[in-house]
Each structure stands twice: as C-alpha cells, then as structure tokens.
Coordinates of C-alpha atoms in Angstrom, one line a residue:
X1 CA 28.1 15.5 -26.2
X2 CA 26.1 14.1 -23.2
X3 CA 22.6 13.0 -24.1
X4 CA 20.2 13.2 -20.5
X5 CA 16.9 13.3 -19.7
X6 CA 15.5 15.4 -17.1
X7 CA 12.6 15.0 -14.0
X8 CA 11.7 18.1 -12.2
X9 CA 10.0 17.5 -8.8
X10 CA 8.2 21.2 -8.2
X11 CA 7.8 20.8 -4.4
X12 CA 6.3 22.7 -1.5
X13 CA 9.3 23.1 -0.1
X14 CA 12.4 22.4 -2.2
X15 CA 12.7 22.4 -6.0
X16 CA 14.4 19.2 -7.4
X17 CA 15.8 18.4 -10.7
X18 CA 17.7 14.9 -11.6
X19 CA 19.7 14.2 -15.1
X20 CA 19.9 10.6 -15.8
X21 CA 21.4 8.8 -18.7
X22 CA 18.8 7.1 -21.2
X23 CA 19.4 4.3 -19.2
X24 CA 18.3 5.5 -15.9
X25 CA 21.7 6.2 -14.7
X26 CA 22.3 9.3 -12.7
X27 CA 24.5 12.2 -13.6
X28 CA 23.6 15.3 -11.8
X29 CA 21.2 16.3 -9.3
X30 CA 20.3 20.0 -8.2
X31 CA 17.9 21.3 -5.6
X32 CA 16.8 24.7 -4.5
X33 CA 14.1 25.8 -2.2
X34 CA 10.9 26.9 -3.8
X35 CA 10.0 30.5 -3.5
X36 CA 6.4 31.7 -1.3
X37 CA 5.7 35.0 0.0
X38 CA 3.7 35.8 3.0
X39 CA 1.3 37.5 3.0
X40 CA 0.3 40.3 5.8
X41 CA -2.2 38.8 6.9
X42 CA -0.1 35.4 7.5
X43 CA -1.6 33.8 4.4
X44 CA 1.2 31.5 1.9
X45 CA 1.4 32.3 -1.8
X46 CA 3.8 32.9 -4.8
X47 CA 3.4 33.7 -8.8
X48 CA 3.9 31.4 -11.8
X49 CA 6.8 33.4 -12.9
X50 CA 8.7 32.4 -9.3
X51 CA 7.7 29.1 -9.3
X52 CA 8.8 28.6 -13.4
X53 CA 12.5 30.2 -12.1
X54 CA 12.7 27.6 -9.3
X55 CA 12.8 24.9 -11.8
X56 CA 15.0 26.9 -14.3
X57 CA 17.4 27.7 -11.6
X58 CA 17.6 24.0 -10.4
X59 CA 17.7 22.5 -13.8
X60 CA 20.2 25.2 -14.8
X61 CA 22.2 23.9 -12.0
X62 CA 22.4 20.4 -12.7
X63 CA 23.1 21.1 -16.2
X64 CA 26.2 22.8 -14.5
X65 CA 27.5 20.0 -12.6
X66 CA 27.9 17.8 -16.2
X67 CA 31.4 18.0 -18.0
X68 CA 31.5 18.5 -21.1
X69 CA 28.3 19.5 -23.9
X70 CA 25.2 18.2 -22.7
X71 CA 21.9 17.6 -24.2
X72 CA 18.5 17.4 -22.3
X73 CA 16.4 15.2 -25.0
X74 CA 13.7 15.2 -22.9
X75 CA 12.2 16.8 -19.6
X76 CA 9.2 15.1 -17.0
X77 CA 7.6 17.9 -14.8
X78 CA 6.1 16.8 -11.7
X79 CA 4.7 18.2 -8.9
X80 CA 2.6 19.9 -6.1
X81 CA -1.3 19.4 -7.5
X82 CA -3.9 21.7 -6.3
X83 CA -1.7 25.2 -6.4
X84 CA -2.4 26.2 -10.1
X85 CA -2.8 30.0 -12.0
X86 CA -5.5 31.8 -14.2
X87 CA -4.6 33.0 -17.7
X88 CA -6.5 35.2 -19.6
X89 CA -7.1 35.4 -23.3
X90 CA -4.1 36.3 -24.2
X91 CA -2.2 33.9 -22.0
X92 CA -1.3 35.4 -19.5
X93 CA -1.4 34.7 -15.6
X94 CA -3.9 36.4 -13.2
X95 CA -3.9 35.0 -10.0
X96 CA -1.4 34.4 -7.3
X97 CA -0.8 30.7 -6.5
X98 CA -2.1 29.6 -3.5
X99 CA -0.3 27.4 -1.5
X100 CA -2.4 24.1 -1.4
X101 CA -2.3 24.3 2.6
X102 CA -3.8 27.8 2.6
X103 CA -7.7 27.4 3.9
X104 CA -8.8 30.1 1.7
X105 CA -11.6 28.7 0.1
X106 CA -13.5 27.3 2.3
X107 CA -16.5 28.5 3.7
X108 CA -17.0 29.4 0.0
X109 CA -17.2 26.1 -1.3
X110 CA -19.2 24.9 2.0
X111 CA -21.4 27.7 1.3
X112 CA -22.2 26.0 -2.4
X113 CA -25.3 24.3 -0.9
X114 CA -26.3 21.2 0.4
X115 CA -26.7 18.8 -2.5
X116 CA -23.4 20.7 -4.2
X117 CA -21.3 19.8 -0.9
X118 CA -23.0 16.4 -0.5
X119 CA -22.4 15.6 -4.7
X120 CA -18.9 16.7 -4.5
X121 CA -17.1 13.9 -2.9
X122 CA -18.5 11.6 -5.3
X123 CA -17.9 12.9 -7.9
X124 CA -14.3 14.0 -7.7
X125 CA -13.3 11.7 -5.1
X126 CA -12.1 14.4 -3.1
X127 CA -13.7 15.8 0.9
X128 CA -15.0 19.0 1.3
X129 CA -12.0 21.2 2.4
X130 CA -9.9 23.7 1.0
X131 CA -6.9 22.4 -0.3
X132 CA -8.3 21.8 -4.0
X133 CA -8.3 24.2 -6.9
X134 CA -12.3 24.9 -6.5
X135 CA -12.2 25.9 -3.3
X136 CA -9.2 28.7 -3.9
X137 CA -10.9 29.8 -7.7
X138 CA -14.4 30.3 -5.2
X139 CA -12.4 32.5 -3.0
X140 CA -10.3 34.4 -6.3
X141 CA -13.7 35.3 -7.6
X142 CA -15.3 36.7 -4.5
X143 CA -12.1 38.7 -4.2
X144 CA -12.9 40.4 -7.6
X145 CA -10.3 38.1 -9.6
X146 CA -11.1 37.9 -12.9
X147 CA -12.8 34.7 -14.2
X148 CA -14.8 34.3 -17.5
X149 CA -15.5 32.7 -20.2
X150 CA -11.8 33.3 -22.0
X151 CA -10.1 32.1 -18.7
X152 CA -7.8 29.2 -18.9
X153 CA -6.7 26.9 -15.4
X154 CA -2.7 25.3 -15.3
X155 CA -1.9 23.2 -12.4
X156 CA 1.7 24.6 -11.8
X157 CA 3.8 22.0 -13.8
X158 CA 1.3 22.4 -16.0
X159 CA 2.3 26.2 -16.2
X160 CA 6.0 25.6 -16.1
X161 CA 5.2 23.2 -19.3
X162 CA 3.4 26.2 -20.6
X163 CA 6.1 28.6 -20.5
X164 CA 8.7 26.2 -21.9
X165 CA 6.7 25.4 -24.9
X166 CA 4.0 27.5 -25.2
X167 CA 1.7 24.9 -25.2
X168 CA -1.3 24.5 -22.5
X169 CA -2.4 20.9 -21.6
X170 CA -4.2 19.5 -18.3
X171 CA -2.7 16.3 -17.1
X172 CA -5.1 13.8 -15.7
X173 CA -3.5 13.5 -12.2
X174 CA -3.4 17.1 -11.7
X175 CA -6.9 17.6 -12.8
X176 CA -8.2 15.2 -10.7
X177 CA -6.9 17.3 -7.6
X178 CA -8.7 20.4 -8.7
X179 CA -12.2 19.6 -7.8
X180 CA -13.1 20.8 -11.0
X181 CA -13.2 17.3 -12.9
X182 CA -16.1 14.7 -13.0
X183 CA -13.9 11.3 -11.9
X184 CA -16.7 9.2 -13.8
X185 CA -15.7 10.4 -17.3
X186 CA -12.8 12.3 -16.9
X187 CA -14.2 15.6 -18.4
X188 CA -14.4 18.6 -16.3
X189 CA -18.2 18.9 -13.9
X190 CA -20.0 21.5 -15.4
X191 CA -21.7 21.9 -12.2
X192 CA -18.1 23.1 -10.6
X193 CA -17.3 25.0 -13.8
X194 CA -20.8 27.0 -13.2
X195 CA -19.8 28.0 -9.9
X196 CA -16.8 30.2 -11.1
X197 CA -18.5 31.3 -13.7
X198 CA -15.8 29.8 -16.9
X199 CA -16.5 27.7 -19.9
X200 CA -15.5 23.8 -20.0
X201 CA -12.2 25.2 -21.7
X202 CA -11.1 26.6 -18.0
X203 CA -9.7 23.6 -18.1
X204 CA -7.0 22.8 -21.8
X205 CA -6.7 19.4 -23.7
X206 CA -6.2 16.1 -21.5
X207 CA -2.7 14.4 -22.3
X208 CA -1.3 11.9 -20.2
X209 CA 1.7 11.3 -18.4
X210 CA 4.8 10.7 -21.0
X211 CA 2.7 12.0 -24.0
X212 CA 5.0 15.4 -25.3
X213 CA 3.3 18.8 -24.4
X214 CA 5.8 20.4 -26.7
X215 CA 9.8 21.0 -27.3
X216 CA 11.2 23.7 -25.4
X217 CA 11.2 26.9 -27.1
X218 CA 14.4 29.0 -28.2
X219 CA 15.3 31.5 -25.5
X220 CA 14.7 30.4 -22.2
X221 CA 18.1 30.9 -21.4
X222 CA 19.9 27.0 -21.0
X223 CA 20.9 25.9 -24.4
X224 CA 21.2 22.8 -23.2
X225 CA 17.4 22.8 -23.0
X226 CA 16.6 23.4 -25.9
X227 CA 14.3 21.7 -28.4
X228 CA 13.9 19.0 -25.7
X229 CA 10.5 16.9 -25.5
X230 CA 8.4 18.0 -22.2
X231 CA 5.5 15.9 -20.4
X232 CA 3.5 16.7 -17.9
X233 CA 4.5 13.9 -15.7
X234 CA 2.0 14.7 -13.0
X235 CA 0.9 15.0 -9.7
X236 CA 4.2 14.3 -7.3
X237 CA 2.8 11.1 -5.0
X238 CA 1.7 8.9 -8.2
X239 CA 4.9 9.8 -10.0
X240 CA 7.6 9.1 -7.1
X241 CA 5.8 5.6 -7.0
X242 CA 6.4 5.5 -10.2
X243 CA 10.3 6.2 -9.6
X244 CA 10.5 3.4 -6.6
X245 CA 8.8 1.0 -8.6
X246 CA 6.0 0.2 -6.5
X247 CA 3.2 0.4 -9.3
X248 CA 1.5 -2.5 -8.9
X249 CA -2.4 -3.3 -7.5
X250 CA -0.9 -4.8 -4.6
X251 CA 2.1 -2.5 -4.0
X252 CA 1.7 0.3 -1.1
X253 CA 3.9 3.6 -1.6
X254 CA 4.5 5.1 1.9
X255 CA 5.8 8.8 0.5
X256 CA 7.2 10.5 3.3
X257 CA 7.9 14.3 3.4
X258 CA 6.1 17.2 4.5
X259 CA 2.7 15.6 3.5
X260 CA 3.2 11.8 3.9
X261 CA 0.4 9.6 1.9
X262 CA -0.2 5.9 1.9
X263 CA -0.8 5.1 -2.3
X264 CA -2.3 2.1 -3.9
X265 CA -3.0 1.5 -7.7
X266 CA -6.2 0.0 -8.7
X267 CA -6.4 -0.7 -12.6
X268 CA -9.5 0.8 -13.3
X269 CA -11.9 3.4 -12.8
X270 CA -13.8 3.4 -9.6
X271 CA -17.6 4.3 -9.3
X272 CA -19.2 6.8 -8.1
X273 CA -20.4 4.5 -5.1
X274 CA -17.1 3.4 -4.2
X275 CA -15.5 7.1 -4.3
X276 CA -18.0 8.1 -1.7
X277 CA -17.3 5.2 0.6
X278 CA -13.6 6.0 0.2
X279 CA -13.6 9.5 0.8
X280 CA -15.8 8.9 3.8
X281 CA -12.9 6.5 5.4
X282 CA -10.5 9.5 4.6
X283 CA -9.3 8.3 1.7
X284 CA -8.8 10.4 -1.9
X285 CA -9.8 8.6 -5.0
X286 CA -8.6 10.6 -8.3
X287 CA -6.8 9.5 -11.6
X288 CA -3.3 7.7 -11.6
X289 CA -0.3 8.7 -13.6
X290 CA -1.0 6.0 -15.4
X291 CA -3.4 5.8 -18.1
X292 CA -7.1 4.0 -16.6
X293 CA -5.8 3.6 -13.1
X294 CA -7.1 5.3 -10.2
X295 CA -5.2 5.8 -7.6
X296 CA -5.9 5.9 -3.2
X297 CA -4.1 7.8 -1.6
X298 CA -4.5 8.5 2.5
X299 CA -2.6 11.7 3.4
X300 CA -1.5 13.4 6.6
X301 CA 1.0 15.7 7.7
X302 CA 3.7 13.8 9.4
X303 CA 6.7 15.7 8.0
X304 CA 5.2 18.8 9.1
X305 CA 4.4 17.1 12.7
X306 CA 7.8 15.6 13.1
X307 CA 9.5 19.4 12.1
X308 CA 7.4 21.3 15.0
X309 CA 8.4 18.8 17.2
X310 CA 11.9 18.8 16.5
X311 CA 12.4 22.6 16.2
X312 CA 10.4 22.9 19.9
X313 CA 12.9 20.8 21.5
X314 CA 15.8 22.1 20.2
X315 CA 16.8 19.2 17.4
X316 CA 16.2 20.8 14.2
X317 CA 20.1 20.9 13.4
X318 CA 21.6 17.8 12.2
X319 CA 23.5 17.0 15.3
X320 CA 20.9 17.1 17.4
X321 CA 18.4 15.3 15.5
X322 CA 20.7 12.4 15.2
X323 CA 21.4 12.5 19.0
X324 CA 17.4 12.4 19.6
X325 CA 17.2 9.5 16.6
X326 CA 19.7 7.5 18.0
X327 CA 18.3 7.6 21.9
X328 CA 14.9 6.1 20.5
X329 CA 13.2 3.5 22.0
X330 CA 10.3 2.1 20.5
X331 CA 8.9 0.9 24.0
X332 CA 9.6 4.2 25.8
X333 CA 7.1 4.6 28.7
X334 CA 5.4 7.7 27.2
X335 CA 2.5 6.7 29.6
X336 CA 0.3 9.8 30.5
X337 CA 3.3 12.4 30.2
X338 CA 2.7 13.4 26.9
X339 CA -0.2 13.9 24.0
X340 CA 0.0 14.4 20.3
X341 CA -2.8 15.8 18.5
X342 CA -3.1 16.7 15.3
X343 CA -1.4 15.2 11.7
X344 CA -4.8 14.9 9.4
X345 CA -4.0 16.3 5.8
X346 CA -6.4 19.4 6.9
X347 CA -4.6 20.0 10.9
X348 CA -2.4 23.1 10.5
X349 CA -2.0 23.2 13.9
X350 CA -0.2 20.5 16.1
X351 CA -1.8 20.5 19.8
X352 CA 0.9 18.4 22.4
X353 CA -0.6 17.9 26.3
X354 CA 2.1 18.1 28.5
X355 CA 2.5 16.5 32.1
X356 CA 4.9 15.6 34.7
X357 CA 7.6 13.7 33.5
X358 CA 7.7 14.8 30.1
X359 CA 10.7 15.2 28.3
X360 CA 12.3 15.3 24.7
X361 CA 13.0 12.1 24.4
X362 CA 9.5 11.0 25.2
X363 CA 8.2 14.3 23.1
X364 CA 9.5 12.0 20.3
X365 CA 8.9 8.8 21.1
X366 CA 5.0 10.4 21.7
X367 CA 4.9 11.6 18.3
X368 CA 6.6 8.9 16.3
X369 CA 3.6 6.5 18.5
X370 CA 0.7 9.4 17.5
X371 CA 1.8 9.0 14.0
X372 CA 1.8 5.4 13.3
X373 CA -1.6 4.9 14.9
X374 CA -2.2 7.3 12.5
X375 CA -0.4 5.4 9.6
X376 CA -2.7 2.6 10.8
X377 CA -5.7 3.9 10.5
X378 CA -5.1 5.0 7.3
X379 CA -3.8 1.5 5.9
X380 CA -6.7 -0.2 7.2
X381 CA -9.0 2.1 6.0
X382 CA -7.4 1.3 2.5
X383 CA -7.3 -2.3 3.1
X384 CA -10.9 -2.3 3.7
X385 CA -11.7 -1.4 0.1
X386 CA -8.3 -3.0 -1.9
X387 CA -7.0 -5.6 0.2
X388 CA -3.8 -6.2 1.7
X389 CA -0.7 -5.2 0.1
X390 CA 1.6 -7.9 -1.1
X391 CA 4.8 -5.5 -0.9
X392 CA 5.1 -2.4 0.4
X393 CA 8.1 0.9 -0.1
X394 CA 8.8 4.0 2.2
X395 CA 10.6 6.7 0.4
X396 CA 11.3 10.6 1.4
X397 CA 13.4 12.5 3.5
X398 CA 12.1 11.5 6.8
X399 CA 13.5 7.8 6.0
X400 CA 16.5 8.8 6.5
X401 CA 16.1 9.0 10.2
X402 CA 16.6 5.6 11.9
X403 CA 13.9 5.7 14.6
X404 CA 11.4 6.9 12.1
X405 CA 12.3 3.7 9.5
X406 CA 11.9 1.5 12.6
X407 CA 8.8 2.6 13.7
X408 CA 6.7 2.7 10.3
X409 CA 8.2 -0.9 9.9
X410 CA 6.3 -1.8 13.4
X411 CA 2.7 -0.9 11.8
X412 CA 3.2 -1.7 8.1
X413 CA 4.3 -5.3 7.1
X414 CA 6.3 -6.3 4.6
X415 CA 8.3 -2.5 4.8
X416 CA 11.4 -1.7 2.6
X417 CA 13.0 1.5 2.5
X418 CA 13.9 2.6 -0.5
X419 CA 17.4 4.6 -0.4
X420 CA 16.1 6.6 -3.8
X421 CA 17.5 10.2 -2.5
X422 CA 14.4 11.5 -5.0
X423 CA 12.0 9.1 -6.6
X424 CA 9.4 12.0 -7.6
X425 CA 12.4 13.8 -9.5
X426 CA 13.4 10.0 -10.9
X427 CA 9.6 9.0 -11.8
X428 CA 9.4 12.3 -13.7
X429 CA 12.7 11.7 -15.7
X430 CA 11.4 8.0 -16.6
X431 CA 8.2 10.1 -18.4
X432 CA 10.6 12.7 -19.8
X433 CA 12.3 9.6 -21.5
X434 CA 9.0 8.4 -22.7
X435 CA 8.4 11.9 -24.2
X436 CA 11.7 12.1 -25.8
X437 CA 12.5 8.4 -27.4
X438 CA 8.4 7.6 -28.2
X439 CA 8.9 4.0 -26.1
X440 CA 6.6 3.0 -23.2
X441 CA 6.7 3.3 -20.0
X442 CA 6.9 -0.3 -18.8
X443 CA 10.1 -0.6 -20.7
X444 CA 11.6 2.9 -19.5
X445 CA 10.7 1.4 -15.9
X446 CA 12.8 -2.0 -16.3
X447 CA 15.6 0.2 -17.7
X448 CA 15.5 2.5 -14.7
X449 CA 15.1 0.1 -12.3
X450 CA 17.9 -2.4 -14.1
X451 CA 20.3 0.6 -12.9
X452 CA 19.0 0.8 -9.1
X453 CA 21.9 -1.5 -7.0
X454 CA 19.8 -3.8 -5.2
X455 CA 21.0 -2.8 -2.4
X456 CA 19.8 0.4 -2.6
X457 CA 16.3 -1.0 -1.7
X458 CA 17.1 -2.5 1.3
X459 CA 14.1 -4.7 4.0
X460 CA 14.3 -2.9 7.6
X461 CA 15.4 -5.9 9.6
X462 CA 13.8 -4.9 12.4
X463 CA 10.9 -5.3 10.9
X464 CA 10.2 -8.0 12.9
X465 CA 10.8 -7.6 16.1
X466 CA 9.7 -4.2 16.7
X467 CA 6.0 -5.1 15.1
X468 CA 5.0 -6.6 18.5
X469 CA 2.1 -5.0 19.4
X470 CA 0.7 -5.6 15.7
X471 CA 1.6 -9.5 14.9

C-alpha cells in the first residue's frame, strides 16, 4: 500500500492534482482542463457539479498512474477565489458559477451608493469592480436568483470540500476575495450581507488553511479516496507561495499564468487606513493562507496578454512559440512601430497600435516591454508600503519561456525561477498533509522543500546584464 497526500489546484483554465509522498516527494501528477460554458450572450460560466468532476476526474487520474494500492490520507483543495455557488436550505446549489473575469455585477455594486462604494475598499481591501463575489450575488438577485435568509455562499473549493465531506466551511483567503467580509475582524460586513438580502450565516464557519473540513465520504467513486482528511487550502496565489517557499515578509511571489500577481506576506493584520492607501496604488489587501497574515497581492493579466499576442501572430503551437522565444532580443528597436495597451486585472480587451515597420518579432518584444513596465509599477507600488524584497521567485507556466524569464529578471532584482511544474497543486498537498498527520505547517514546509533538488530553483544568470536600464 502506498500512503499519499493530495493538492488539487481548481484553475481557470486547467484542473491540477499532485500525489506526493509524506515527505514531499512526488508520485503522480494529473491535469485536465476545467469545464465553462458560454453563454449566448458571450458571458463565461459553469455549475458546482462540473467543476467538483474536474477535480474527481484529475485526481482519479493520478491515482491511476500509482502502482500498486494507494491511499490518499489527506487531500489540500486550492483554488480560483471569487467564482463561488448558492445553496439553499437543504444544501443544495442554485446559482451558476460565474467566471471571476465575467463583469456581471458591476453597475450593480457601483449603483450601491456613494458612501457604500467609497467604504468598500476599506473595508475588504478590495477596488470597486466586478470580479468579487458581491458584485456577481448583486447581479444573481436582480436576475430573480434566489437569496434569503436560509441561503448559504461556498467559494468553489470550498464546494468541492463540501461535496466530499458534507461539511460546509469558509476559508479565510477565500472569504476575503468575496467582498462580503469585514478585513478588520474577519467576520462577514453586515452592511454587504444587507445588500443581498441573507443572514451573517451566507457565509459557514471560518477554518483555516490545514485545519480538516471533514474525511471524504463513502461513495464518491475513488476508493482510494476514501476516509481521507480534506482542508480548504485556499485561495490559489497565497498557496502556490506557499509551495515555492517564498513565505516570508521579505519574500516576493511573482505567480505567473493567465492572471500573473506580485505577492508579499505581512505578519499582521493591516488597518483600515492602510487597506485604502493600498487599494488606491492598485494593490489588493485580504487575509493570507496563513493564520494573522495579510497578504498584497498586485495582479494583471499577462498570461492572458502574452496568449492574444501569440495566437494573432501565428505562435500559439509549440514550435512556433519557441522559434519567436528564441529570436528575442531584449534591446529590439520596437521604437514607434508598435503599442501595447491593456494587461490591468480588470482589461478584458488587449488594444495593439500598429505602424510601419511592425512585425512579430517586435509584436513580442513590444509586449514582453508593455508588461514589465507594468510589473514595475506594480512592485513599486508594493514597495512603497512593505519595503524592498530581500529575495524574490517566479513560478507558472509562462517561465518556461526563455525570453519571458529574461525579461522579468531585467525589472525585478534578486529573480529566481523556480522550476516547480505546479507550486499551487504542491502548496495545497503540504496543507492536505497538515490535515491528515495533525503536524504544522512550518515543519510540513522544511520536509517539502528538503525534497526540492536545489537545482530545481535555479538564479536567472542574466539577471545582470539585461537589468540595464534599471541598475
């Protein structure tokens, strides 16, 4: 019999599951894409039911790739934050999940009045937009969905945790990216709560990261699964920091996929003041994985920028994108030839100006410029409030490509890439081993990490050279 742990990323895109030894130790690893529907109207949502097979499927699948008997002891569930379902009385879900990029929900929650919109930065440490919970939960009730007293909110791993134990919890992280919490005390805002018309239960019982929801129940389908401890291991940014290691106050996360954010830890709980300030430099300020830690995070959409660009110009297939990565130059003379607009966490649309002497190589070299001014920006607006960062670790998909690597490392010092194929999946399983064995995280961390090769975090050497316009 092999004994595992599990960690279940629950993307926007792709559903990942890693198995890991007690020891942190990899044994399997399974992904599948995750399942949204279109609606006619263009608009991007899915059911809890879909979503909970995704991560069935995927874990079902690494289970499958194990020799042998295996048992899953325990299971971390992490994930996308602000897409969530409605139960009713009787448990049952409502609502379709709304992708967290949909911008349903906004006039609504503009439309909340003056002192509302002005109050609601600070107090959740979130802008006025619509990718929070709020927002979409305004728009479900003017569309006649039900909401009352009885109703009940899970965040979507909180709903998968829900179906596999038949227990409903709110993790912190999560909560704090619904709009519907007060950041000051950690209990949900009545004031939000009013506005949809539910109780202070819309929200269930707080339990951290790590912290068992429940054993999995008979009958899901993967013996393997069964009886094994679940967590809520939270929102996916704090939690793949978690799996690179870079945890710390002065330790910057650069997570880079289709939404890339810039994350710092700060061990405390931040004021009402300071949330405000934040959020006005374009920062979010929310609740950490980690127990009385806030955490900053500065988001964009580079991964969706860098796919658009890619697909127009013909180098969405691996071949092609490798030619384009490889013909990089950091000092190309984009000059005047080309424009990128567009790459804030609320753009949907990517705008490119286009003159003479344009072409794909500078298309790229354009963009990959656009979005480290961005990056900038976005670290110094953090900086302003935290400080510098002592050490700093890129990890995510778009890593992999070389010209990418090279060019964060020009406008972040002190840049490793971390070669971690999935440190969200990995960060969960390190709380699903907290939930099954009762031991703390810190210690679950220097096992996990004791197993990394150190050369699997490895410093971009050209680091260096190609910072020269920042030194």
């Amino acid at each position: 019999m092999t004994e595992v742990v599990a960690g279940v990323d629950l993307g926007t895109t792709v559903t990942k599951a890693v198995l890991t030894r007690p020891d942190g130790s990899t044994v399997a690893f399974a992904r599948n894409p995750t399942t949204w529907t279109q609606t006619p109207d263009g608009r991007l949502e899915t059911t809890g039911a879909a979503l909970v097979a995704d991560v069935l499927r995927t874990l079902e699948d690494a289970v499958g790739q194990v020799e042998g008997d295996v048992q899953v002891a325990g299971i971390g569930i992490a994930g996308l934050a602000e897409s969530g379902t409605i139960l009713d009385a009787y448990g049952r879900e409502t609502s379709p999940v709304i992708a967290w990029f949909d911008e349903r929900g906004a006039a609504e929650l503009k439309g909340q009045g003056n002192q509302f919109v002005a109050d609601f930065p600070r107090r959740t440490g979130l802008p006025v937009g619509s990718q929070w919970s709020l927002p979409k939960l305004l728009w479900m009730r003017g569309a006649g969905i039900g909401l009352d007293k009885t109703s009940r909110w899970l965040n979507m791993p909180e709903f998968v945790a829900y179906v596999l134990t038949g227990e409903r919890i709110s993790e912190p992280s999560l909560a704090s990216r619904t709009g519907l919490l007060d950041q000051a005390t950690g209990q949900p805002w009545t004031e939000a709560l009013d506005r949809i018309g539910v109780g202070p239960e819309f929200l269930p019982e707080t339990r951290p990261a790590g912290q068992p929801a429940g054993l999995v129940r008979r009958g899901i389908g993967i013996p393997a699964l069964e009886g094994a401890a679940v967590t809520v291991a939270g929102h996916d940014h704090p939690v793949a920091a978690i799996g690179a290691g870079a945890t710390g106050p002065a330790d910057l996360f650069d997570s880079c996929g289709t939404a890339e954010v810039l994350l710092r830890s700060v061990p405390r709980i931040l004021t009402d003041d300071e949330r405000a300030t934040l959020v006005g430099l374009g920062i979010d300020a929310g609740r950490h994985v980690l127990p009385d830690h806030a955490v900053l995070i500065g988001g964009m959409r580079s991964g969706l920028v860098m796919r658009r660009v890619l697909a127009l110009v013909g180098a969405d297939g691996p071949k092609r994108r490798d030619d384009l990565d490889r013909r990089w130059q950091p000092d190309a003379p984009v000059g005047d030839a080309l424009t990128v607009v567009g790459a804030a966490m609320h753009d949907n649309d990517v705008t490119l100006r286009i003159r003479d002497g344009a072409s794909p190589d500078l298309l790229w070299a354009a963009t990959l410029k656009h979005l480290g001014e961005q990056t900038a920006a976005l670290l110094a607006a953090v900086n302003s409030v935290v400080g510098e960062h002592r050490t700093a670790v890129a990890a995510g998909g778009w890593t992999r490509m070389a010209s990418v690597r090279r060019a964060k490392a020009a406008v972040i010092p002190r840049l490793r890439i971390s070669e971690l194929e999935q440190p969200g999946a990995r960060g969960a399983a390190m709380f699903g081993a907290c939930a099954a064995y009762d031991i703390p995280l810190d210690k679950v961390t220097r096992q996990f990490l004791d197993t990394v090769d150190r050369a699997d975090v490895t410093a971009v050497a050209t680091a260096a050279s190609t910072r020269k316009d920042n030194a």
